[in-house]
XYZ file of C-alpha atoms in Angstrom:
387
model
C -0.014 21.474 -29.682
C 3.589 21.458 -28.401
C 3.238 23.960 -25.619
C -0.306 22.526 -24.134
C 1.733 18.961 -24.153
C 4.366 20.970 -22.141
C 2.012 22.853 -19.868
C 0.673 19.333 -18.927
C 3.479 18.037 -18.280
C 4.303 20.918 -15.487
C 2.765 20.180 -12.688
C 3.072 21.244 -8.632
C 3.715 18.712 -5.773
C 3.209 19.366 -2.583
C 6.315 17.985 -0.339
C 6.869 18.584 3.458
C 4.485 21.280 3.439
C 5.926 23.289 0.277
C 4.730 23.343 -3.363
C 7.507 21.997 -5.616
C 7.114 22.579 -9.586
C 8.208 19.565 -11.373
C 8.519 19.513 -14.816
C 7.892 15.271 -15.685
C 9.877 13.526 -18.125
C 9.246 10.430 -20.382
C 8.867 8.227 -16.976
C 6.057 10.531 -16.047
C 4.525 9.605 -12.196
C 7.821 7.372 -11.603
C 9.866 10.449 -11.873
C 7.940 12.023 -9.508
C 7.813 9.492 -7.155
C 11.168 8.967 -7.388
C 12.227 12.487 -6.983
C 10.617 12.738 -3.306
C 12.382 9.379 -2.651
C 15.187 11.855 -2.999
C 14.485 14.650 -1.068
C 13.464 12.452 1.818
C 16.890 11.068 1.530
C 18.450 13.923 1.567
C 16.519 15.422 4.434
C 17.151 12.807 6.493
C 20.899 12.988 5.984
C 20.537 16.623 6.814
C 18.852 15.590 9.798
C 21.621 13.462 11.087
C 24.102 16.448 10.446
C 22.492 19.598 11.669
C 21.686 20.792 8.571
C 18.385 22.746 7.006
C 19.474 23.495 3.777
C 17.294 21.406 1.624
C 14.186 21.820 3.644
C 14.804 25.812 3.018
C 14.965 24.955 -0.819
C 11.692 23.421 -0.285
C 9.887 25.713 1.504
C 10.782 28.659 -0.645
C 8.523 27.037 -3.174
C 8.878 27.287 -7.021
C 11.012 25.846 -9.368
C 14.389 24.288 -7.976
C 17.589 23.620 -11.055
C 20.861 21.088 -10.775
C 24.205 22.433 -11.496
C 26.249 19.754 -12.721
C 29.809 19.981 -12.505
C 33.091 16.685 -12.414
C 32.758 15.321 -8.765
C 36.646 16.324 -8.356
C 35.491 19.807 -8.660
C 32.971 19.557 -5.145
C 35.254 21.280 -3.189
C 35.489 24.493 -5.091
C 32.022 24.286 -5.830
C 30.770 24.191 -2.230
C 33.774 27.262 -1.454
C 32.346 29.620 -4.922
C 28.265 28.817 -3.527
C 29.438 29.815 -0.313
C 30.982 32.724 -1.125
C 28.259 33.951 -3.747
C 25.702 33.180 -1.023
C 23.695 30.405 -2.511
C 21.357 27.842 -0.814
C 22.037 24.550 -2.041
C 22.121 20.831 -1.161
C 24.270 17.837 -2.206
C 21.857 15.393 -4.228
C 22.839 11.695 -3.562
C 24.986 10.741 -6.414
C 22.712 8.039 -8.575
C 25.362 7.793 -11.325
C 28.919 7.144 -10.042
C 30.220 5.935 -13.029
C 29.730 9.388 -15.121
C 32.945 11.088 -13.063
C 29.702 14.213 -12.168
C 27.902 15.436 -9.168
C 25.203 17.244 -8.828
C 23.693 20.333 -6.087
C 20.079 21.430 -6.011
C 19.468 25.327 -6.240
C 16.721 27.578 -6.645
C 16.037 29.234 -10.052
C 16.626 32.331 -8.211
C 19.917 31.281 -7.729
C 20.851 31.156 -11.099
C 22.585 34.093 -12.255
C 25.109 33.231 -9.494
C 25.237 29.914 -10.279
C 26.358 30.886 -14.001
C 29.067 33.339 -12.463
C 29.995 29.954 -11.100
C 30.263 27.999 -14.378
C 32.377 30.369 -16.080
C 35.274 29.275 -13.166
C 34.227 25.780 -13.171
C 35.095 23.539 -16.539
C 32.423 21.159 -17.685
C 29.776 22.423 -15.744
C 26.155 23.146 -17.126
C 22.649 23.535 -15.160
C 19.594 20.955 -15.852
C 16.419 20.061 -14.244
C 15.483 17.499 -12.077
C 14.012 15.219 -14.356
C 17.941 15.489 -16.466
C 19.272 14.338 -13.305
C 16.925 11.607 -13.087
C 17.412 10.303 -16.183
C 20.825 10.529 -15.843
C 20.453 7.848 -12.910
C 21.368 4.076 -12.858
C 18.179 2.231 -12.329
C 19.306 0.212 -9.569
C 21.032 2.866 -7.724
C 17.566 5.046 -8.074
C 16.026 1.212 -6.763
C 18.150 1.344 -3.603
C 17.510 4.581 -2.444
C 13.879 4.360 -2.854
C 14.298 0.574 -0.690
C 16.463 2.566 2.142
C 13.428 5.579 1.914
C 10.481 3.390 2.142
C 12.338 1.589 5.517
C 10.387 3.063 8.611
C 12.706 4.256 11.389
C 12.508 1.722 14.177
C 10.350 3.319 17.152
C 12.171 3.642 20.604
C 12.957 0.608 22.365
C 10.896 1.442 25.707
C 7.627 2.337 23.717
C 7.563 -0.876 21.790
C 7.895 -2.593 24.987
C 5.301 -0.389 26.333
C 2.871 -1.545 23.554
C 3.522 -4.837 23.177
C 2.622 -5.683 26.885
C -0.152 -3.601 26.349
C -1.401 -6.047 23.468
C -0.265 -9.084 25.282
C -3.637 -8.372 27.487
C -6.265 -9.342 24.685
C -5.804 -11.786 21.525
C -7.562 -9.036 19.561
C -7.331 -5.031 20.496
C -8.452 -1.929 18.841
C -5.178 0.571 18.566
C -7.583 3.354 19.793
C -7.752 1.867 22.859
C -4.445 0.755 23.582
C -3.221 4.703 22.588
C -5.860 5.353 24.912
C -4.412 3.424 28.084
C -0.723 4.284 26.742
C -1.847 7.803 26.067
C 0.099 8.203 23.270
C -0.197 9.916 19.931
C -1.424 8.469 16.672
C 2.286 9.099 15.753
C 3.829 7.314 18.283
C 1.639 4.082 18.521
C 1.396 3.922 14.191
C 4.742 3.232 13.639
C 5.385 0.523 16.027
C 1.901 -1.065 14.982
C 3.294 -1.013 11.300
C 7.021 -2.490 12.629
C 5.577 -5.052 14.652
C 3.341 -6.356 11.830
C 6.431 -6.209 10.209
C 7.879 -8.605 12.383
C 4.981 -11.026 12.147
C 3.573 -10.475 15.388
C 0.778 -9.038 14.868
C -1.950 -8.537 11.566
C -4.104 -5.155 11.275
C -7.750 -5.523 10.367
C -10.631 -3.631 9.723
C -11.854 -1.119 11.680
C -8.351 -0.239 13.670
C -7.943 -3.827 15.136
C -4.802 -5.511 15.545
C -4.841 -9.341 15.878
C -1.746 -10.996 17.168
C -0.218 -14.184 15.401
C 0.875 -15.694 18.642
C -0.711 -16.339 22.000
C -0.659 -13.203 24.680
C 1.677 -15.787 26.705
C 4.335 -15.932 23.968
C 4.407 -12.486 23.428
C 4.982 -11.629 26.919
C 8.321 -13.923 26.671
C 9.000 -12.670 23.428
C 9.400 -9.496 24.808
C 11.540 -10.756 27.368
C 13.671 -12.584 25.143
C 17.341 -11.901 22.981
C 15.505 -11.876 20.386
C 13.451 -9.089 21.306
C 16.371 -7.386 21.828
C 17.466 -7.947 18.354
C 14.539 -7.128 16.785
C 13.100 -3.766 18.675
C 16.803 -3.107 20.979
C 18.793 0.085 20.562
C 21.470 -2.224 18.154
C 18.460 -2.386 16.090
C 17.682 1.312 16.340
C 21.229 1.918 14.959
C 21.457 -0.271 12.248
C 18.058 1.040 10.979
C 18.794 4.749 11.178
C 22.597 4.705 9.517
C 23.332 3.693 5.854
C 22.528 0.195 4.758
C 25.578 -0.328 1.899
C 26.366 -2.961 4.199
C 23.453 -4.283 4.452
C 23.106 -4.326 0.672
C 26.275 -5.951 0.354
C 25.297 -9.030 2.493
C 22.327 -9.043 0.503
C 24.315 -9.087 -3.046
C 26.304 -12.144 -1.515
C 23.164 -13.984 -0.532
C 21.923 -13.392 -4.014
C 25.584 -14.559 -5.497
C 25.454 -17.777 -3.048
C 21.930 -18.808 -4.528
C 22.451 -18.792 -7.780
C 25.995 -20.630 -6.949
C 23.796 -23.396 -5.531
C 20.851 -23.752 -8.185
C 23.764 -24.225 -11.023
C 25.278 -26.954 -8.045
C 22.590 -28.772 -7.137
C 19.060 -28.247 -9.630
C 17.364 -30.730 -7.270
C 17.427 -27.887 -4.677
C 15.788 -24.755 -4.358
C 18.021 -22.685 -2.178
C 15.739 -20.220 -0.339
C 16.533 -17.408 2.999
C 14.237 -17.241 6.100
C 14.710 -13.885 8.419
C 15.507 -14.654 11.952
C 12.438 -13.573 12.904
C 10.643 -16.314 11.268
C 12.976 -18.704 14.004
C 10.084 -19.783 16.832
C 12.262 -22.901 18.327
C 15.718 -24.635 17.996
C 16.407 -28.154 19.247
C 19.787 -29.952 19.434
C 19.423 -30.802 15.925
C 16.603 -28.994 14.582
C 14.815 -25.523 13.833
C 11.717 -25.127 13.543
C 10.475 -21.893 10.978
C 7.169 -20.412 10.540
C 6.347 -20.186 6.831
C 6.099 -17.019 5.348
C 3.021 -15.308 5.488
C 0.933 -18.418 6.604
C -0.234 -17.498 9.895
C 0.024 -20.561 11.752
C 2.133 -23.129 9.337
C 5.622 -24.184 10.766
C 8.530 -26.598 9.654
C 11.290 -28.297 11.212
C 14.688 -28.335 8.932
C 17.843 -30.149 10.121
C 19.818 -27.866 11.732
C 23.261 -29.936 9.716
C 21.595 -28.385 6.425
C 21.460 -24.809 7.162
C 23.933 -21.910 8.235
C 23.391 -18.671 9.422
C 24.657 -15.531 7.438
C 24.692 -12.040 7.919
C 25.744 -11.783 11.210
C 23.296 -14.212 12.280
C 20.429 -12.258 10.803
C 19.264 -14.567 8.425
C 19.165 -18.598 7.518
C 20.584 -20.274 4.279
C 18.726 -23.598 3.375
C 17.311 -25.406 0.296
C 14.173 -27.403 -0.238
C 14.774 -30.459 -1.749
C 12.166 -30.474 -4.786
C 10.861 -33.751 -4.174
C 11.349 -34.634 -0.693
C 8.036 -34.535 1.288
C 7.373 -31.874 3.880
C 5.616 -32.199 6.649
C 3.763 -28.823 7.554
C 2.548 -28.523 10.952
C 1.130 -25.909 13.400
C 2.251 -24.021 16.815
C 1.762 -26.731 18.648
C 3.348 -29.490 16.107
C 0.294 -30.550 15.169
C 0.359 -32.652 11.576
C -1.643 -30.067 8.886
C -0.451 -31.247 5.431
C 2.499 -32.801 3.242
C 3.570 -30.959 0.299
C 6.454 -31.695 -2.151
C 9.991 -29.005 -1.537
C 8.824 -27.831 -5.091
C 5.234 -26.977 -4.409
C 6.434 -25.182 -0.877
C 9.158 -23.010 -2.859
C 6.587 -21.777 -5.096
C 3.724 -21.486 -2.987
C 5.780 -19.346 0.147
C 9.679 -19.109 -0.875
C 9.662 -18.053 -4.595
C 10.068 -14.110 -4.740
C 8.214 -14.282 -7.969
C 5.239 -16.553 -6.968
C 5.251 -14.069 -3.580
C 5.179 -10.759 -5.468
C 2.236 -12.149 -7.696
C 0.129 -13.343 -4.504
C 1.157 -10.001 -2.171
C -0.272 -8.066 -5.330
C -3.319 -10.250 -5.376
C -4.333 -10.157 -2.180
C -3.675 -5.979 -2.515
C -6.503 -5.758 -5.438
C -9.225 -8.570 -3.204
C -8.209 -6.185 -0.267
C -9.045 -2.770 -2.076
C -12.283 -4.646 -3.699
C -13.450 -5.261 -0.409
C -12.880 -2.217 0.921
C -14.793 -0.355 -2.598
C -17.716 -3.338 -2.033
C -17.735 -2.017 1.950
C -18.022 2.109 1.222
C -20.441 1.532 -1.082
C -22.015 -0.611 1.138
C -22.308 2.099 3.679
C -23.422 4.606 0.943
C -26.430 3.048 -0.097
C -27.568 2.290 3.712
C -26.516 5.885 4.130
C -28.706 6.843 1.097
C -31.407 4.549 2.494
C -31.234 6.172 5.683
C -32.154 9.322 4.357
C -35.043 8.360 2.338
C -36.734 7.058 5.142
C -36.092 10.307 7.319
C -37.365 12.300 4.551
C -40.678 10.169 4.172
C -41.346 10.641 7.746
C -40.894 14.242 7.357
């Protein structure tokens, strides 16, 4: 019973066009999942640098090992593989606090590899999945958060597009890569980034609506803010390593929690610049996350702006009264500072909602195919009657 359990538990995943055989631990599809997460990383790193070594491990198929050896040791390691002749790769280093790294090698590799280990002390070969258990959770959480981020498009083609959309309210992308003549890989990505940036929503059927009027979007694009958002600063930021970026992000977490023991009247909350649509003397005036067309003012004497201007700190006063209006500052609703955190501020609340609207999405979409299978179906049965 032992080996069919094991058997099923080997299993082949295709990757960048090569057939990988993964052998999946206790975490099962996570570990798989997880693993590509790493091998994208890793590619793209090699990317930056010139190199092709891991996308060579890939493509020569099979079963790839880890040799684990003490980090101080990389040196000679990388000198002995080089002079034995073996392929490998760095893997990103998910446990820093275990003193080891870790290179990926083919199984062909390994007789070398264990030539190696008899010159290097405390070294041992695994498997993938060793290495991934091996891993801090939130280290394996970041790189999989720095993988899933999109590269930003080039500057001049999201310029190119957005005017394009700034003709129509509604557009179908085919068109627009049409008139552009552009790929389906060059238009995709800046569709998903500028959705992204809430300026647009995709719908059914390849349409794209936009959230604000073809007029605003034409001065959006001609805007510092544009600039910040699509420019080539942008580009940069995006396409190096984000352990800054992560580190603002810890201190933002530190600085709310700081507050909420300070003041439990308050919920302190963050809204991304790009949620900024206009600033007054002494006010700003946010859009509300993902509410399409409901806006608030907050005084501008209970805010501040961290990371580098990137992002607002306020709080919501749990029982002051809000007024929610629209573009225009027209009067919608009131509701409480408490009811607003956890309706459109409260990660938790947000996660729960995103993940709702996910399963009505995919219901719809099931309720629509079959749909069109049964008038598909019906279609027939009338051709063959005639026949």
């Amino acid at each position: 019973m032992s080996e069919i359990q094991d058997a099923a538990q080997i299993i082949k995943v295709s990757f960048e066009g090569a057939e990988i055989i993964l052998k999946m631990g206790n975490t099962g599809w996570q570990f798989v999942k997880d693993i590509c997460a790493v091998f994208k990383k890793v590619l793209d790193q090699e990317k930056l640098s010139g190199k092709t070594s891991v996308q060579k491990l890939l493509k020569m198929g099979g079963d790839l090992q880890v040799f684990r050896f003490e980090t101080k040791d990389l040196e000679r390691v990388k000198a002995l593989a080089n002079k034995y002749g073996i392929l490998y790769s760095i893997l990103p280093d998910l446990n820093e606090k275990d003193g080891m790294s870790e290179i990926l090698f083919h199984s062909q590799a390994a007789p070398r590899i264990q030539s190696m280990m008899a010159k290097i002390e405390h070294s041992n070969i695994g498997t993938l999945d060793e290495y991934y258990e091996n891993a801090e959770p939130d280290k394996v959480e970041q790189l999989v958060e720095e993988v899933k981020k999109p590269a930003l498009p080039e500057p001049k083609e999201c310029e190119l597009v957005a005017r394009e959309l700034a003709k129509n309210q509604v557009e179908k992308i085919s068109d627009v890569r049409s008139r552009l003549n552009m790929t389906w890989l060059q238009i995709w990505p800046i569709i998903c980034y500028m959705e992204e940036q809430g300026i647009l929503e995709k719908g059914k059927e390849g349409t794209v609506t936009l959230t604000r009027t073809p007029e605003q979007v034409e001065e959006l694009v001609d805007s510092q803010q544009w600039k910040q958002l699509f420019g080539e600063e942008e580009a940069k930021r995006r396409s190096t390593g984000s352990s800054q970026e992560t580190e603002e992000k810890m201190q933002v977490i530190r600085r709310i929690q700081k507050e909420k023991r300070n003041n439990p009247g308050v919920n302190a909350i963050t809204i991304d610049q790009k949620l900024v649509y206009e600033e007054t003397e002494h006010h700003i005036k946010t859009r509300i996350p993902y509410r399409k067309n409901e806006f608030i003012w907050l005084d501008k004497s209970e805010i501040s702006w961290i990371n580098d201007h990137k992002t607002i700190f306020a709080g919501l006063e749990k029982k002051k009264e809000y007024a929610i209006l629209d573009l225009e500052d027209r009067f919608l609703r009131k509701t409480s500072g408490e009811d607003l955190y956890r309706e459109s501020y409260d990660p938790v609340h947000r996660e729960r909602a995103r993940q709702e609207q996910e399963k009505i999405r995919r219901r719809r979409e099931q309720n629509y195919r079959k749909a069109q299978q049964n008038l598909e179906a019906g279609r027939r049965t009338i051709q063959g009657q005639r026949r």
